[in-house]
Coordinates of C-alpha atoms in Angstrom, one line a residue:
X714 CA -30.1 29.5 -59.0
X715 CA -30.1 26.0 -57.8
X716 CA -30.3 27.4 -54.1
X717 CA -33.1 29.4 -55.0
X718 CA -35.2 26.4 -56.6
X719 CA -33.8 23.9 -53.7
X720 CA -35.5 26.5 -51.0
X721 CA -38.4 26.9 -52.8
X722 CA -38.6 23.4 -53.3
X723 CA -37.7 22.8 -49.2
X724 CA -40.6 25.2 -48.4
X725 CA -43.3 23.3 -50.5
X726 CA -42.2 20.2 -48.6
X727 CA -42.2 21.9 -45.2
X728 CA -45.5 23.5 -46.1
X729 CA -47.2 20.1 -47.0
X730 CA -45.7 18.1 -43.7
X731 CA -46.8 21.0 -41.4
X732 CA -50.0 20.9 -43.2
X733 CA -50.4 17.0 -42.3
X734 CA -49.4 17.9 -38.3
X735 CA -51.5 20.7 -37.9
X736 CA -54.9 19.1 -39.5
X737 CA -53.7 15.4 -38.3
X738 CA -54.7 13.5 -41.4
X739 CA -53.0 10.8 -43.4
X740 CA -51.7 12.6 -46.8
X741 CA -51.4 9.2 -48.2
X742 CA -54.9 8.8 -48.0
X743 CA -55.6 12.3 -48.5
X744 CA -54.2 12.5 -52.1
X745 CA -54.4 8.9 -52.8
X746 CA -50.5 8.6 -53.4
X747 CA -48.9 5.6 -51.7
X748 CA -45.8 6.4 -50.0
X749 CA -45.9 10.0 -51.1
X750 CA -45.4 11.3 -47.2
X751 CA -42.6 9.0 -46.9
X752 CA -41.1 10.7 -49.9
X753 CA -41.3 14.2 -48.5
X754 CA -39.7 13.4 -45.3
X755 CA -36.8 12.0 -47.4
X756 CA -36.6 15.4 -49.5
X757 CA -36.5 17.1 -46.1
X758 CA -33.3 15.4 -45.7
X759 CA -31.7 15.6 -49.2
X760 CA -32.7 19.0 -50.1
X761 CA -30.9 20.6 -47.3
X762 CA -27.7 18.7 -48.3
X763 CA -28.2 20.0 -51.9
X764 CA -28.8 23.6 -50.6
X765 CA -25.6 23.4 -48.1
X766 CA -23.4 22.0 -51.2
X767 CA -24.5 24.7 -53.3
X768 CA -23.8 27.3 -50.7
X769 CA -20.3 26.1 -50.4
X770 CA -19.3 25.6 -54.0
X771 CA -20.9 29.0 -54.5
X772 CA -18.1 30.8 -52.4
X773 CA -15.2 29.1 -54.4
X774 CA -17.0 29.3 -57.8
X775 CA -14.5 32.0 -59.0
X776 CA -11.3 29.6 -58.5
X777 CA -12.6 27.5 -61.5
X778 CA -10.9 24.0 -62.3
X779 CA -12.3 21.2 -60.1
X780 CA -14.8 23.5 -58.1
X781 CA -16.6 24.5 -61.7
X782 CA -16.9 20.7 -62.6
X783 CA -18.3 19.7 -59.1
X784 CA -20.6 22.9 -59.1
X785 CA -22.0 21.7 -62.5
X786 CA -22.3 17.6 -61.3
X787 CA -24.3 18.9 -58.4
X788 CA -26.6 21.4 -60.6
X789 CA -27.0 18.3 -63.0
X790 CA -28.0 15.8 -59.8
X791 CA -30.5 18.0 -58.6
X792 CA -32.1 18.9 -61.8
X793 CA -32.5 14.9 -61.9
X794 CA -33.6 14.6 -58.6
X795 CA -36.5 17.1 -58.9
X796 CA -37.3 15.4 -62.1
X797 CA -37.6 11.9 -60.7
X798 CA -39.8 13.4 -57.8
X799 CA -42.3 14.5 -60.5
X800 CA -41.9 11.1 -62.2
X801 CA -42.2 8.9 -58.8
X802 CA -45.4 11.2 -58.4
X803 CA -46.9 10.4 -61.8
X804 CA -46.4 6.6 -61.3
X805 CA -47.8 6.3 -57.7
X806 CA -50.6 8.6 -58.7
X807 CA -52.1 5.9 -61.6
X808 CA -50.7 3.3 -63.3
X809 CA -50.9 4.4 -66.9
X810 CA -48.7 7.6 -66.5
X811 CA -49.6 9.2 -69.7
X812 CA -53.5 9.6 -68.2
X813 CA -51.8 12.5 -65.4
X814 CA -48.6 13.8 -66.1
X815 CA -48.9 17.1 -64.3
X816 CA -46.3 17.2 -61.7
X817 CA -43.6 15.5 -64.3
X818 CA -44.5 18.4 -66.7
X819 CA -44.4 21.0 -63.7
X820 CA -40.9 19.7 -62.6
X821 CA -39.7 19.5 -66.1
X822 CA -40.5 23.2 -67.1
X823 CA -39.0 24.4 -63.4
X824 CA -35.7 22.7 -64.2
X825 CA -35.7 24.3 -68.1
X826 CA -36.5 27.7 -66.7
X827 CA -34.6 28.1 -63.7
X828 CA -31.2 26.1 -64.7
X829 CA -28.8 27.3 -67.5
X830 CA -27.4 24.0 -68.8
X831 CA -25.2 23.6 -71.6
X832 CA -25.9 21.3 -74.6
X833 CA -24.3 18.3 -73.9
X834 CA -25.7 18.6 -70.4
X835 CA -29.2 19.1 -71.6
X836 CA -28.6 15.8 -73.7
X837 CA -27.4 14.3 -70.7
X838 CA -30.4 14.8 -68.6
X839 CA -32.8 13.9 -71.1
X840 CA -31.1 10.6 -71.8
X841 CA -31.2 9.6 -68.1
X842 CA -34.6 10.8 -67.6
X843 CA -35.7 8.7 -70.8
X844 CA -33.9 5.6 -69.6
X845 CA -35.1 5.8 -66.0
X846 CA -38.6 6.3 -67.2
X847 CA -38.4 3.2 -69.7
X848 CA -37.0 1.4 -67.3
X849 CA -39.3 2.1 -64.3
X850 CA -42.6 1.9 -66.7
X851 CA -43.2 -2.2 -67.3
X852 CA -43.6 -2.6 -63.6
X853 CA -46.5 -0.5 -64.0
X854 CA -47.8 -1.4 -67.8
X855 CA -47.7 -4.7 -69.1
X856 CA -49.3 -3.8 -72.4
X857 CA -46.7 -3.1 -75.2
X858 CA -49.4 -0.6 -76.8
X859 CA -49.8 1.2 -73.5
X860 CA -45.9 0.7 -73.3
X861 CA -45.2 2.4 -76.5
X862 CA -47.5 5.3 -76.1
X863 CA -46.0 6.4 -72.7
X864 CA -42.8 6.2 -74.7
X865 CA -44.2 8.8 -77.3
X866 CA -45.5 10.8 -74.6
X867 CA -42.4 11.2 -72.6
X868 CA -40.4 11.6 -75.9
X869 CA -42.9 14.8 -76.2
X870 CA -42.5 16.2 -73.3
X871 CA -38.3 15.7 -73.0
X872 CA -38.5 17.6 -76.7
X873 CA -40.3 20.0 -75.4
X874 CA -37.9 20.1 -72.2
X875 CA -35.1 20.5 -74.7
X876 CA -36.2 23.6 -76.6
X877 CA -37.3 25.3 -73.6
X878 CA -34.0 24.8 -71.9
X879 CA -32.0 25.8 -75.2
X880 CA -34.0 28.9 -75.5
X881 CA -33.5 30.2 -72.1
X882 CA -29.6 29.1 -72.4
X883 CA -29.6 31.5 -75.5
X884 CA -31.3 34.5 -74.0
X885 CA -29.5 34.4 -70.5
X886 CA -26.1 33.9 -72.4
X887 CA -26.9 36.6 -74.8
X888 CA -28.1 39.0 -71.8
X889 CA -24.4 38.0 -69.8
X890 CA -22.7 38.7 -73.2
X891 CA -24.3 42.2 -73.4
X892 CA -23.6 43.0 -69.3
X893 CA -19.8 41.6 -69.9
X894 CA -19.6 44.0 -72.7
X895 CA -21.2 46.8 -71.0
X896 CA -18.9 46.5 -68.2
X897 CA -16.0 46.0 -70.4
X898 CA -16.5 49.4 -72.1
X899 CA -16.8 51.1 -68.8
X900 CA -14.2 49.7 -67.8
X901 CA -12.0 51.3 -70.7
X902 CA -13.7 54.4 -70.6
X903 CA -12.6 54.5 -66.6
X904 CA -9.0 53.7 -67.5
X905 CA -9.1 56.2 -70.2
X906 CA -10.1 58.8 -68.0
X907 CA -7.8 58.0 -65.6
X908 CA -5.1 57.9 -68.1
X909 CA -5.9 61.2 -69.2
X910 CA -6.3 63.0 -66.3
X911 CA -2.9 61.8 -64.9
X912 CA -1.4 63.0 -68.4
X913 CA -3.2 66.5 -68.3
X914 CA -2.0 66.6 -64.3
X915 CA 1.7 65.6 -65.0
X916 CA 1.7 67.9 -68.0
X917 CA 0.0 70.9 -66.6
X918 CA 2.5 70.8 -63.4
X919 CA 5.4 70.2 -65.9
X920 CA 4.5 73.4 -67.8
X921 CA 4.7 75.4 -64.8
X922 CA 8.6 75.2 -64.5
X923 CA 9.6 76.5 -68.0
X924 CA 6.8 79.1 -68.0
X925 CA 8.0 80.7 -64.6
X926 CA 11.4 80.6 -66.4
X927 CA 10.0 82.6 -69.3
X928 CA 8.4 84.9 -67.1
X929 CA 11.4 85.5 -65.1
X930 CA 13.7 86.3 -68.2
X931 CA 10.9 88.8 -69.2
X932 CA 11.2 90.5 -66.2
X933 CA 15.0 90.8 -66.2
X934 CA 14.9 91.8 -70.3
X935 CA 12.2 94.7 -69.0
X936 CA 14.4 95.9 -66.2
X937 CA 17.3 95.9 -68.4
X938 CA 15.7 98.0 -71.0
X939 CA 16.5 101.1 -69.8
X940 CA 16.0 103.3 -73.1
X941 CA 12.6 101.9 -72.9
X942 CA 12.5 100.8 -76.7
X943 CA 9.2 100.8 -77.8
X944 CA 9.4 97.7 -79.8
X945 CA 11.3 95.6 -76.8
X946 CA 8.7 96.8 -74.5
X947 CA 5.7 96.0 -76.7
X948 CA 7.4 92.4 -77.2
X949 CA 7.5 92.0 -73.4
X950 CA 4.1 93.1 -72.9
X951 CA 2.9 90.3 -75.1
X952 CA 5.3 87.8 -73.6
X953 CA 3.7 88.2 -70.3
X954 CA 0.3 88.4 -71.5
X955 CA 0.9 84.9 -73.3
X956 CA 2.4 83.7 -69.9
X957 CA -0.5 84.7 -68.0
X958 CA -2.9 83.2 -70.5
X959 CA -0.8 79.8 -70.3
X960 CA -0.6 79.8 -66.6
X961 CA -4.7 80.3 -66.4
X962 CA -4.7 77.4 -68.9
X963 CA -2.7 75.1 -66.7
X964 CA -4.3 76.0 -63.9
X965 CA -7.4 75.0 -65.3
X966 CA -5.9 71.5 -66.3
X967 CA -4.6 71.1 -63.1
X968 CA -8.2 72.1 -61.2
X969 CA -9.9 69.6 -63.7
X970 CA -7.7 66.5 -62.8
X971 CA -7.5 67.0 -59.4
X972 CA -11.7 67.4 -59.1
X973 CA -11.7 64.2 -61.5
X974 CA -9.4 62.3 -58.6
X975 CA -10.6 64.0 -55.1
X976 CA -13.8 61.5 -54.2
X977 CA -15.1 64.4 -52.1
X978 CA -14.3 68.2 -50.7
X979 CA -14.1 69.4 -47.3
X980 CA -17.0 71.2 -46.4
X981 CA -18.3 73.8 -44.0
X982 CA -21.5 75.2 -43.3
X983 CA -21.8 79.1 -44.2
X984 CA -24.5 81.4 -44.6
X985 CA -24.9 82.0 -48.5
X986 CA -25.5 85.6 -47.8
X987 CA -22.5 86.1 -46.0
X988 CA -20.4 83.9 -49.1
X989 CA -21.9 85.7 -51.9
X990 CA -21.5 89.5 -50.4
X991 CA -17.7 88.7 -49.8
X992 CA -17.5 87.6 -53.3
X993 CA -18.9 90.3 -54.4
X994 CA -17.1 93.0 -52.5
X995 CA -13.8 91.4 -53.3
X996 CA -15.1 91.9 -57.4
X997 CA -15.8 95.3 -56.7
X998 CA -12.6 95.8 -54.6
X999 CA -10.4 94.3 -57.4
X1000 CA -11.8 92.7 -60.2
X1001 CA -14.8 94.2 -61.9
X1002 CA -13.3 97.2 -63.8
X1003 CA -16.2 99.0 -64.9
X1004 CA -19.0 96.5 -64.2
X1005 CA -21.9 96.8 -61.6
X1006 CA -22.5 93.9 -59.6
X1007 CA -26.1 93.8 -57.7
X1008 CA -27.0 91.6 -55.2
X1009 CA -30.7 90.1 -53.9
X1010 CA -30.4 87.9 -50.9
X1011 CA -32.7 86.4 -48.2
X1012 CA -34.2 88.1 -45.3
X1013 CA -33.1 85.0 -43.1
X1014 CA -29.5 83.3 -43.3
X1015 CA -29.4 80.6 -45.9
X1016 CA -27.2 77.6 -44.6
X1017 CA -25.6 75.1 -46.8
X1018 CA -22.2 72.9 -46.7
X1019 CA -19.7 74.0 -49.2
X1020 CA -16.1 74.2 -50.2
X1021 CA -15.6 77.9 -49.6
X1022 CA -12.2 77.9 -52.2
X1023 CA -13.9 76.1 -54.9
X1024 CA -17.2 77.6 -54.9
X1025 CA -15.1 81.2 -55.1
X1026 CA -13.7 79.6 -57.9
X1027 CA -17.4 78.8 -59.3
X1028 CA -18.7 82.2 -58.8
X1029 CA -15.6 83.7 -60.1
X1030 CA -16.0 82.1 -63.2
X1031 CA -19.6 82.9 -63.6
X1032 CA -19.1 86.6 -62.6
X1033 CA -16.0 86.8 -65.0
X1034 CA -18.2 85.1 -68.1
X1035 CA -20.9 87.6 -66.9
X1036 CA -18.7 91.1 -67.3
X1037 CA -16.6 89.3 -70.3
X1038 CA -20.2 88.9 -73.0
X1039 CA -21.5 92.5 -71.0
X1040 CA -21.0 96.0 -72.5
X1041 CA -18.8 98.1 -69.8
X1042 CA -21.0 99.5 -66.9
X1043 CA -23.8 96.6 -67.9
X1044 CA -25.4 95.6 -64.6
X1045 CA -24.8 92.0 -63.6
X1046 CA -27.5 90.9 -61.0
X1047 CA -26.6 87.9 -58.6
X1048 CA -29.7 86.4 -56.7
X1049 CA -30.3 84.1 -53.7
X1050 CA -33.4 82.3 -52.8
X1051 CA -34.1 79.1 -51.2
X1052 CA -37.6 76.7 -51.8
X1053 CA -37.9 72.9 -50.9
X1054 CA -34.9 72.4 -49.3
X1055 CA -32.7 73.7 -51.9
X1056 CA -30.9 77.0 -52.3
X1057 CA -30.9 79.0 -55.8
X1058 CA -27.9 81.3 -57.0
X1059 CA -28.5 83.0 -60.2
X1060 CA -25.9 85.0 -62.3
X1061 CA -27.7 87.1 -64.8
X1062 CA -26.3 89.0 -67.5
X1063 CA -28.0 91.3 -70.1
X1064 CA -25.0 90.8 -72.8
X1065 CA -24.3 88.7 -75.7
X1066 CA -26.5 85.9 -75.1
X1067 CA -25.5 82.4 -75.9
X1068 CA -26.7 80.8 -79.6
X1069 CA -29.4 78.3 -79.3
X1070 CA -27.4 75.7 -81.1
X1071 CA -24.6 75.9 -78.4
X1072 CA -26.6 75.7 -75.4
X1073 CA -26.3 71.9 -75.2
X1074 CA -22.3 72.4 -75.1
X1075 CA -21.8 74.9 -72.9
X1076 CA -20.7 72.8 -70.0
X1077 CA -18.8 70.4 -71.9
X1078 CA -15.3 70.0 -71.6
X1079 CA -13.2 72.2 -73.9
X1080 CA -16.2 73.3 -75.2
X1081 CA -17.3 74.5 -78.6
X1082 CA -19.4 76.6 -77.2
X1083 CA -16.3 78.4 -76.0
X1084 CA -16.0 82.2 -77.6
X1085 CA -14.1 85.4 -77.7
X1086 CA -15.1 88.1 -75.0
X1087 CA -16.2 91.6 -76.3
X1088 CA -13.4 93.1 -75.2
X1089 CA -11.2 90.1 -77.1
X1090 CA -10.7 87.9 -74.0
X1091 CA -9.7 84.4 -75.1
X1092 CA -11.5 81.4 -73.5
X1093 CA -10.1 77.4 -73.6
X1094 CA -13.3 76.0 -72.7
X1095 CA -12.7 74.6 -69.5
X1096 CA -14.2 77.2 -67.0
X1097 CA -18.2 76.1 -67.0
X1098 CA -16.9 72.6 -67.5
X1099 CA -14.9 73.0 -64.0
X1100 CA -18.1 75.2 -62.8
X1101 CA -20.4 71.8 -63.0
X1102 CA -17.9 69.3 -61.7
X1103 CA -17.8 71.8 -58.7
X1104 CA -20.9 72.1 -58.2
X1105 CA -21.9 68.1 -58.9
X1106 CA -19.2 67.2 -56.2
X1107 CA -21.4 69.5 -53.6
X1108 CA -24.5 67.5 -54.5
X1109 CA -25.9 70.2 -56.8
X1110 CA -26.6 71.4 -60.2
X1111 CA -26.2 74.2 -62.4
X1112 CA -28.2 75.0 -65.4
X1113 CA -28.6 78.2 -67.9
X1114 CA -31.2 79.7 -69.7
X1115 CA -29.9 82.3 -72.4
X1116 CA -31.6 84.3 -75.3
X1117 CA -28.8 85.3 -78.3
X1118 CA -29.0 89.2 -78.1
X1119 CA -30.4 89.5 -74.4
X1120 CA -28.2 87.6 -72.2
X1121 CA -27.9 84.8 -70.1
X1122 CA -29.1 83.4 -66.6
X1123 CA -26.8 80.9 -64.7
X1124 CA -28.9 79.1 -62.0
X1125 CA -26.8 76.8 -59.3
X1126 CA -28.5 74.7 -57.0
X1127 CA -27.2 73.3 -53.8
X1128 CA -28.9 71.5 -51.1
X1129 CA -30.0 73.5 -48.2
X1130 CA -28.2 72.5 -44.9
X1131 CA -30.6 70.5 -42.5
X1132 CA -27.6 68.7 -40.6
X1133 CA -24.6 70.3 -38.4
X1134 CA -23.0 67.1 -39.8
X1135 CA -21.1 67.6 -43.5
X1136 CA -21.9 64.5 -45.7
X1137 CA -19.0 64.8 -48.3
X1138 CA -20.3 63.9 -51.9
X1139 CA -18.1 62.6 -54.3

């Protein structure tokens, strides 16, 4: 702040000097203050020194120690210099200072508002200002009564300066404490998230090995079960199904941790019509069972920058959810539109729908909106969280509109391609 005030003060002084040069008149006579022009010239040399020293100290302020102490002393010295200029202007303007204290009041107010002082620093500035005023005053006033009246006025002004300075200190101190508290909370949250992601990644990765061993043993037992014992076959099927569910959970956990730690994805420009058709073709060939997928695209290509692997994961999840909560043979509609520089991909089903109270939690991690599918499919509550995570990292967004008993529509919005160069979003 000292740099800003010194720069402002220097600008005012320079303006006065340029005015006298351009208009070619005697500034002392014009405003009837003897020596005013000389004091301005003095300020033109002193203020840059304050500014330069303040600039250098700001660069090394964080080193603390001696630099912190010197910085405080420089600020106090500059404040006293600004106050003294107002004081001397008052004395030079009239022989009775209490008749015109405008400049003195202006610079006292400026110092109290723009500078932040500790309690003892405020008292030191008040003491020096009062003593200086009292020592100079007898040179302009010989009457004891007038001296006393001037002393009363300066005490009132300095008292106002004290309360103003303490108010500013309290306000800025509270503001600083609030900012530090928020910063510390944000750091704690960031560290907790980082640790959580590391743990998720490590645990999920380390679970793969024992899971693989269990599956291998189950396969060997299945081979050795030559007599096709019904009980053994049923138990082995349960083991394999449980391993498959565990693998899905582990992959989701790893995906969450990986997406959180990646700043951006490797993107490539694609026509969403072609991409979505390829996704639907794969589902029709391998995944849909009895579901019916219907795609409505655009007449012209709609280009955007995506990571095909990640976006495949998004579409797989949205389509599988639509199938999971729809009756067998129900039509699932996938629609592509573009408008206002954005691409809109909708996945609509006419299935179970989502209760209104669960809608705000659909995209939460380990969401309490997670439910079993119509055919008993389990859910961990990570799928839609991963979907939103991926879409956000593509610079897009996803929303859901649902009516219980009538179905759900998930709408994904992505920026339409307008540049041949991808800009990764992280």
